[in-house]
PDB file of C-alpha atoms in Angstrom:
ATOM      1  CA  MET A   1    -118.220  23.069-122.095  1.00 52.00           C
ATOM      2  CA  LYS A   2    -119.548  24.382-118.781  1.00 50.00           C
ATOM      3  CA  GLY A   3    -118.929  20.985-117.104  1.00 52.00           C
ATOM      4  CA  ALA A   4    -115.344  20.851-118.381  1.00 48.00           C
ATOM      5  CA  ARG A   5    -114.672  24.358-117.053  1.00 47.00           C
ATOM      6  CA  VAL A   6    -116.008  23.422-113.580  1.00 45.00           C
ATOM      7  CA  GLY A   7    -113.838  20.281-113.572  1.00 45.00           C
ATOM      8  CA  VAL A   8    -110.709  22.293-114.449  1.00 42.00           C
ATOM      9  CA  LEU A   9    -111.471  24.921-111.773  1.00 41.00           C
ATOM     10  CA  THR A  10    -112.013  22.192-109.168  1.00 43.00           C
ATOM     11  CA  ALA A  11    -108.674  20.572-110.067  1.00 43.00           C
ATOM     12  CA  ILE A  12    -106.860  23.946-109.842  1.00 42.00           C
ATOM     13  CA  ALA A  13    -108.472  24.705-106.461  1.00 43.00           C
ATOM     14  CA  GLY A  14    -107.455  21.253-105.174  1.00 45.00           C
ATOM     15  CA  LEU A  15    -103.851  21.783-106.243  1.00 40.00           C
ATOM     16  CA  GLY A  16    -103.811  25.206-104.549  1.00 43.00           C
ATOM     17  CA  LEU A  17    -105.019  23.725-101.265  1.00 39.00           C
ATOM     18  CA  LEU A  18    -102.408  20.990-101.532  1.00 39.00           C
ATOM     19  CA  GLY A  19     -99.701  23.611-102.027  1.00 42.00           C
ATOM     20  CA  LEU A  20    -100.935  25.662 -99.053  1.00 38.00           C
ATOM     21  CA  THR A  21    -100.962  22.568 -96.855  1.00 40.00           C
ATOM     22  CA  ALA A  22     -97.395  21.714 -97.850  1.00 42.00           C
ATOM     23  CA  CYS A  23     -96.188  25.266 -97.154  1.00 42.00           C
ATOM     24  CA  SER A  24     -98.028  25.798 -93.881  1.00 41.00           C
ATOM     25  CA  GLY A  25     -96.070  23.236 -91.812  1.00 44.00           C
ATOM     26  CA  ASP A  26     -94.065  24.994 -89.095  1.00 47.00           C
ATOM     27  CA  ASN A  27     -90.666  23.330 -88.742  1.00 48.00           C
ATOM     28  CA  PRO A  28     -88.739  25.240 -86.037  1.00 53.00           C
ATOM     29  CA  ALA A  29     -85.586  23.125 -86.104  1.00 58.00           C
ATOM     30  CA  PRO A  30     -84.096  21.355 -89.100  1.00 60.00           C
ATOM     31  CA  ARG A  31     -83.610  17.605 -88.767  1.00 60.00           C
ATOM     32  CA  VAL A  32     -80.912  15.370 -90.116  1.00 58.00           C
ATOM     33  CA  GLN A  33     -82.098  11.903 -91.064  1.00 56.00           C
ATOM     34  CA  ILE A  34     -79.359   9.320 -90.601  1.00 55.00           C
ATOM     35  CA  PRO A  35     -78.953   7.624 -94.014  1.00 48.00           C
ATOM     36  CA  GLN A  36     -80.024   3.968 -94.127  1.00 41.00           C
ATOM     37  CA  ALA A  37     -76.620   2.908 -95.498  1.00 37.00           C
ATOM     38  CA  GLN A  38     -74.947   4.255 -92.360  1.00 41.00           C
ATOM     39  CA  GLN A  39     -77.219   2.173 -90.154  1.00 36.00           C
ATOM     40  CA  GLN A  40     -76.755  -1.216 -91.811  1.00 32.00           C
ATOM     41  CA  ASP A  41     -73.587  -2.295 -90.009  1.00 36.00           C
ATOM     42  CA  GLU A  42     -74.449  -0.666 -86.688  1.00 37.00           C
ATOM     43  CA  LEU A  43     -76.421  -1.859 -83.700  1.00 39.00           C
ATOM     44  CA  PRO A  44     -80.218  -1.525 -84.004  1.00 42.00           C
ATOM     45  CA  ILE A  45     -81.286   2.046 -83.252  1.00 44.00           C
ATOM     46  CA  GLU A  46     -84.389   2.639 -81.172  1.00 49.00           C
ATOM     47  CA  ASP A  47     -86.359   5.857 -81.418  1.00 57.00           C
ATOM     48  CA  GLY A  48     -85.513   7.860 -78.317  1.00 58.00           C
ATOM     49  CA  PRO A  49     -84.263  11.226 -77.139  1.00 64.00           C
ATOM     50  CA  LYS A  50     -82.721  13.165 -79.996  1.00 70.00           C
ATOM     51  CA  PRO A  51     -79.863  15.583 -79.291  1.00 75.00           C
ATOM     52  CA  ASN A  52     -80.940  19.145 -79.937  1.00 85.00           C
ATOM     53  CA  LEU A  53     -77.815  21.064 -80.906  1.00 91.00           C
ATOM     54  CA  VAL A  54     -78.087  24.745 -80.139  1.00 93.00           C
ATOM     55  CA  ALA A  55     -75.742  27.650 -80.858  1.00 93.00           C
ATOM     56  CA  ALA A  56     -75.472  29.569 -77.570  1.00 91.00           C
ATOM     57  CA  GLU A  57     -73.571  32.610 -76.312  1.00 89.00           C
ATOM     58  CA  VAL A  58     -71.018  31.706 -73.643  1.00 86.00           C
ATOM     59  CA  SER A  59     -69.614  34.792 -71.906  1.00 78.00           C
ATOM     60  CA  SER A  60     -65.913  34.858 -72.781  1.00 81.00           C
ATOM     61  CA  LEU A  61     -66.111  32.476 -75.762  1.00 90.00           C
ATOM     62  CA  GLY A  62     -68.818  34.003 -77.920  1.00 91.00           C
ATOM     63  CA  LYS A  63     -71.132  31.676 -79.840  1.00 93.00           C
ATOM     64  CA  VAL A  64     -70.453  27.970 -79.281  1.00 96.00           C
ATOM     65  CA  MET A  65     -72.478  24.780 -79.568  1.00 97.00           C
ATOM     66  CA  ALA A  66     -74.417  23.321 -76.647  1.00 96.00           C
ATOM     67  CA  ASN A  67     -76.596  20.249 -76.146  1.00 94.00           C
ATOM     68  CA  GLN A  68     -80.329  20.314 -75.425  1.00 90.00           C
ATOM     69  CA  ALA A  69     -79.661  21.045 -71.728  1.00 93.00           C
ATOM     70  CA  GLY A  70     -77.463  24.041 -72.586  1.00 93.00           C
ATOM     71  CA  MET A  71     -74.188  22.302 -71.695  1.00 96.00           C
ATOM     72  CA  THR A  72     -71.184  23.416 -73.743  1.00 96.00           C
ATOM     73  CA  LEU A  73     -69.901  20.987 -76.393  1.00 97.00           C
ATOM     74  CA  TYR A  74     -66.179  20.414 -76.925  1.00 98.00           C
ATOM     75  CA  MET A  75     -63.870  19.043 -79.592  1.00 98.00           C
ATOM     76  CA  PHE A  76     -60.724  17.008 -78.788  1.00 98.00           C
ATOM     77  CA  THR A  77     -57.617  17.753 -80.852  1.00 97.00           C
ATOM     78  CA  LYS A  78     -56.478  14.115 -80.604  1.00 97.00           C
ATOM     79  CA  ASP A  79     -59.585  13.090 -82.553  1.00 98.00           C
ATOM     80  CA  THR A  80     -59.575  13.334 -86.335  1.00 96.00           C
ATOM     81  CA  ALA A  81     -62.057  14.864 -88.767  1.00 95.00           C
ATOM     82  CA  GLN A  82     -60.707  13.216 -91.945  1.00 93.00           C
ATOM     83  CA  PRO A  83     -61.866  10.514 -91.335  1.00 95.00           C
ATOM     84  CA  SER A  84     -64.141  11.357 -88.411  1.00 96.00           C
ATOM     85  CA  VAL A  85     -62.786   9.273 -85.492  1.00 97.00           C
ATOM     86  CA  SER A  86     -63.060   9.587 -81.707  1.00 97.00           C
ATOM     87  CA  ASN A  87     -59.983   8.762 -79.641  1.00 97.00           C
ATOM     88  CA  CYS A  88     -61.631   9.354 -76.249  1.00 98.00           C
ATOM     89  CA  TYR A  89     -62.485   6.096 -74.480  1.00 97.00           C
ATOM     90  CA  ASP A  90     -62.336   4.541 -70.997  1.00 96.00           C
ATOM     91  CA  ALA A  91     -61.328   7.106 -68.328  1.00 96.00           C
ATOM     92  CA  CYS A  92     -61.322   9.868 -70.943  1.00 97.00           C
ATOM     93  CA  SER A  93     -64.964   9.247 -71.861  1.00 97.00           C
ATOM     94  CA  THR A  94     -65.928   9.403 -68.175  1.00 96.00           C
ATOM     95  CA  GLN A  95     -64.641  13.000 -67.892  1.00 97.00           C
ATOM     96  CA  TRP A  96     -65.571  13.909 -71.454  1.00 98.00           C
ATOM     97  CA  LYS A  97     -68.905  12.283 -72.251  1.00 97.00           C
ATOM     98  CA  PRO A  98     -69.505  11.734 -75.993  1.00 97.00           C
ATOM     99  CA  LEU A  99     -72.726  13.281 -77.288  1.00 96.00           C
ATOM    100  CA  LEU A 100     -74.538  10.301 -78.777  1.00 94.00           C
ATOM    101  CA  ALA A 101     -77.288  10.155 -81.389  1.00 91.00           C
ATOM    102  CA  GLU A 102     -79.924   8.178 -79.524  1.00 82.00           C
ATOM    103  CA  GLY A 103     -82.635   8.344 -82.172  1.00 79.00           C
ATOM    104  CA  LYS A 104     -82.842   8.298 -85.947  1.00 76.00           C
ATOM    105  CA  GLU A 105     -82.896  12.086 -86.279  1.00 82.00           C
ATOM    106  CA  ILE A 106     -80.811  14.939 -84.924  1.00 87.00           C
ATOM    107  CA  THR A 107     -82.468  18.319 -84.416  1.00 88.00           C
ATOM    108  CA  PHE A 108     -80.466  21.531 -84.313  1.00 89.00           C
ATOM    109  CA  THR A 109     -80.624  25.311 -84.474  1.00 90.00           C
ATOM    110  CA  GLY A 110     -77.931  27.868 -85.230  1.00 91.00           C
ATOM    111  CA  VAL A 111     -75.618  25.518 -87.135  1.00 90.00           C
ATOM    112  CA  PRO A 112     -75.640  24.761 -90.883  1.00 90.00           C
ATOM    113  CA  GLN A 113     -77.144  21.363 -91.731  1.00 89.00           C
ATOM    114  CA  ASN A 114     -74.055  20.279 -93.674  1.00 91.00           C
ATOM    115  CA  MET A 115     -71.970  20.678 -90.470  1.00 92.00           C
ATOM    116  CA  VAL A 116     -73.968  18.068 -88.506  1.00 93.00           C
ATOM    117  CA  GLY A 117     -73.307  14.335 -88.756  1.00 93.00           C
ATOM    118  CA  THR A 118     -72.305  11.234 -86.807  1.00 94.00           C
ATOM    119  CA  THR A 119     -69.377   8.867 -86.473  1.00 95.00           C
ATOM    120  CA  LYS A 120     -69.433   5.282 -85.252  1.00 95.00           C
ATOM    121  CA  ARG A 121     -67.693   4.559 -81.942  1.00 96.00           C
ATOM    122  CA  LYS A 122     -65.983   1.264 -81.044  1.00 95.00           C
ATOM    123  CA  ASP A 123     -69.053   0.092 -79.111  1.00 94.00           C
ATOM    124  CA  GLY A 124     -71.327   0.649 -82.132  1.00 93.00           C
ATOM    125  CA  THR A 125     -73.000   3.814 -80.817  1.00 94.00           C
ATOM    126  CA  ARG A 126     -73.104   6.904 -83.012  1.00 94.00           C
ATOM    127  CA  GLN A 127     -71.456  10.090 -81.775  1.00 96.00           C
ATOM    128  CA  ILE A 128     -72.612  13.485 -83.020  1.00 95.00           C
ATOM    129  CA  THR A 129     -70.079  15.411 -85.092  1.00 96.00           C
ATOM    130  CA  ILE A 130     -69.859  19.089 -86.011  1.00 96.00           C
ATOM    131  CA  ASN A 131     -67.799  19.688 -89.146  1.00 96.00           C
ATOM    132  CA  LYS A 132     -66.792  16.005 -88.791  1.00 96.00           C
ATOM    133  CA  TRP A 133     -65.282  16.563 -85.305  1.00 97.00           C
ATOM    134  CA  PRO A 134     -66.818  14.319 -82.593  1.00 97.00           C
ATOM    135  CA  VAL A 135     -68.272  16.419 -79.757  1.00 97.00           C
ATOM    136  CA  TYR A 136     -68.391  15.922 -75.975  1.00 98.00           C
ATOM    137  CA  THR A 137     -69.654  17.466 -72.751  1.00 97.00           C
ATOM    138  CA  TYR A 138     -67.304  18.017 -69.793  1.00 98.00           C
ATOM    139  CA  ALA A 139     -67.996  16.491 -66.354  1.00 97.00           C
ATOM    140  CA  LYS A 140     -66.891  19.662 -64.509  1.00 96.00           C
ATOM    141  CA  ASP A 141     -69.381  21.873 -66.345  1.00 96.00           C
ATOM    142  CA  LEU A 142     -72.178  21.959 -63.791  1.00 95.00           C
ATOM    143  CA  ALA A 143     -74.599  24.489 -65.272  1.00 94.00           C
ATOM    144  CA  PRO A 144     -75.672  25.677 -68.721  1.00 93.00           C
ATOM    145  CA  GLY A 145     -73.146  28.184 -70.046  1.00 91.00           C
ATOM    146  CA  ASP A 146     -70.198  26.748 -68.087  1.00 94.00           C
ATOM    147  CA  ALA A 147     -67.063  26.305 -70.209  1.00 95.00           C
ATOM    148  CA  ASN A 148     -64.589  24.972 -67.656  1.00 95.00           C
ATOM    149  CA  GLY A 149     -63.041  22.606 -70.198  1.00 96.00           C
ATOM    150  CA  GLN A 150     -61.977  25.365 -72.592  1.00 96.00           C
ATOM    151  CA  GLY A 151     -58.283  24.961 -73.429  1.00 95.00           C
ATOM    152  CA  MET A 152     -57.846  22.027 -71.026  1.00 95.00           C
ATOM    153  CA  ASN A 153     -54.398  20.456 -71.580  1.00 94.00           C
ATOM    154  CA  SER A 154     -54.257  22.470 -74.833  1.00 95.00           C
ATOM    155  CA  GLN A 155     -56.411  19.673 -76.335  1.00 97.00           C
ATOM    156  CA  TRP A 156     -60.034  20.445 -75.478  1.00 97.00           C
ATOM    157  CA  TYR A 157     -61.919  23.401 -76.927  1.00 97.00           C
ATOM    158  CA  ALA A 158     -65.538  24.523 -77.058  1.00 97.00           C
ATOM    159  CA  VAL A 159     -66.721  24.008 -80.626  1.00 97.00           C
ATOM    160  CA  THR A 160     -68.208  26.812 -82.718  1.00 95.00           C
ATOM    161  CA  PRO A 161     -71.165  26.422 -85.107  1.00 94.00           C
ATOM    162  CA  GLU A 162     -68.545  26.256 -87.890  1.00 92.00           C
ATOM    163  CA  GLY A 163     -66.904  23.257 -86.217  1.00 93.00           C
ATOM    164  CA  LYS A 164     -63.800  25.181 -85.132  1.00 94.00           C
ATOM    165  CA  LYS A 165     -62.042  25.790 -81.808  1.00 95.00           C
ATOM    166  CA  ALA A 166     -63.588  28.609 -79.799  1.00 94.00           C
ATOM    167  CA  GLN A 167     -61.195  31.397 -78.868  1.00 90.00           C
ATOM    168  CA  GLY A 168     -61.128  32.663 -75.304  1.00 82.00           C
ATOM    169  CA  LEU A 169     -60.426  31.425 -71.811  1.00 77.00           C
ATOM    170  CA  ALA A 170     -62.183  29.140 -69.372  1.00 67.00           C
ATOM    171  CA  THR A 171     -63.668  30.498 -66.164  1.00 53.00           C
ATOM    172  CA  GLU A 172     -61.270  31.738 -63.494  1.00 42.00           C
ATOM    173  CA  ALA A 173     -61.585  28.605 -61.328  1.00 38.00           C
ATOM    174  CA  GLU A 174     -60.366  26.330 -64.125  1.00 39.00           C
ATOM    175  CA  GLN A 175     -57.505  28.466 -65.398  1.00 40.00           C
ATOM    176  CA  PRO A 176     -54.119  26.758 -65.060  1.00 38.00           C
ATOM    177  CA  GLN A 177     -52.012  28.365 -62.348  1.00 38.00           C
ATOM    178  CA  PRO A 178     -48.634  29.780 -63.409  1.00 37.00           C
ATOM    179  CA  GLN A 179     -45.683  27.636 -62.399  1.00 40.00           C
ATOM    180  CA  GLN A 180     -43.227  29.144 -59.924  1.00 43.00           C
ATOM    181  CA  GLN A 181     -40.214  28.067 -61.967  1.00 41.00           C
ATOM    182  CA  PRO A 182     -41.031  28.031 -65.657  1.00 40.00           C
ATOM    183  CA  LYS A 183     -39.395  25.183 -67.560  1.00 41.00           C
ATOM    184  CA  PRO A 184     -38.665  25.156 -71.281  1.00 39.00           C
ATOM    185  CA  GLN A 185     -41.371  23.337 -73.226  1.00 39.00           C
ATOM    186  CA  GLN A 186     -40.591  20.687 -75.779  1.00 39.00           C
ATOM    187  CA  ALA A 187     -42.708  18.449 -77.927  1.00 37.00           C
ATOM    188  CA  PRO A 188     -43.355  15.032 -76.376  1.00 37.00           C
ATOM    189  CA  ALA A 189     -41.435  12.185 -77.984  1.00 37.00           C
ATOM    190  CA  ASP A 190     -44.538   9.983 -77.939  1.00 37.00           C
ATOM    191  CA  ASP A 191     -48.018  11.264 -78.756  1.00 39.00           C
ATOM    192  CA  SER A 192     -49.784   8.232 -77.318  1.00 38.00           C
ATOM    193  CA  GLY A 193     -50.525   9.819 -73.909  1.00 41.00           C
ATOM    194  CA  SER A 194     -54.122   9.963 -72.800  1.00 43.00           C
ATOM    195  CA  GLY A 195     -54.352  13.764 -72.843  1.00 48.00           C
ATOM    196  CA  TYR A 196     -57.425  14.099 -70.659  1.00 50.00           C
TER     197      TYR A 196
END
């Protein structure tokens, strides 16, 4: 009887240690694992730098998303979220660089996990999405916290942690200047313009 009791106590103690070990891991930033099914028809993915999405305060815009270097992330209204598709290529993608998933995981802070994902671009790379909107950095943002692309051509907006357009204005240098002779605005007949 005494031997059985010692065996039971040892098993309970072992399970307790196992539970403590499992709970003690410090995981500062959640990670999204890219599902295997998504990877099957894409180019091979090497482990490499992983974008660290961070919610950051940007002066006039409030809380918006930034990349690991603190550069503001933007959404493009000519893209689609349903399905998630980027329409920024060639010259557009030179000014507005897509944020790519370079590894098999994406780390992030300040944004709900279900908001973070990827979409496949024409060249087979995977672009990070927030609320299914592909996200980009802007070439004229030179320092962390810059938001010079905000409202550009009424098509580019800093993206919030909820995957929505940030409200507010760009810095003074990038604000459009008022026209001397205002002209009536009308919707373009063709929506196939580049818009960047």
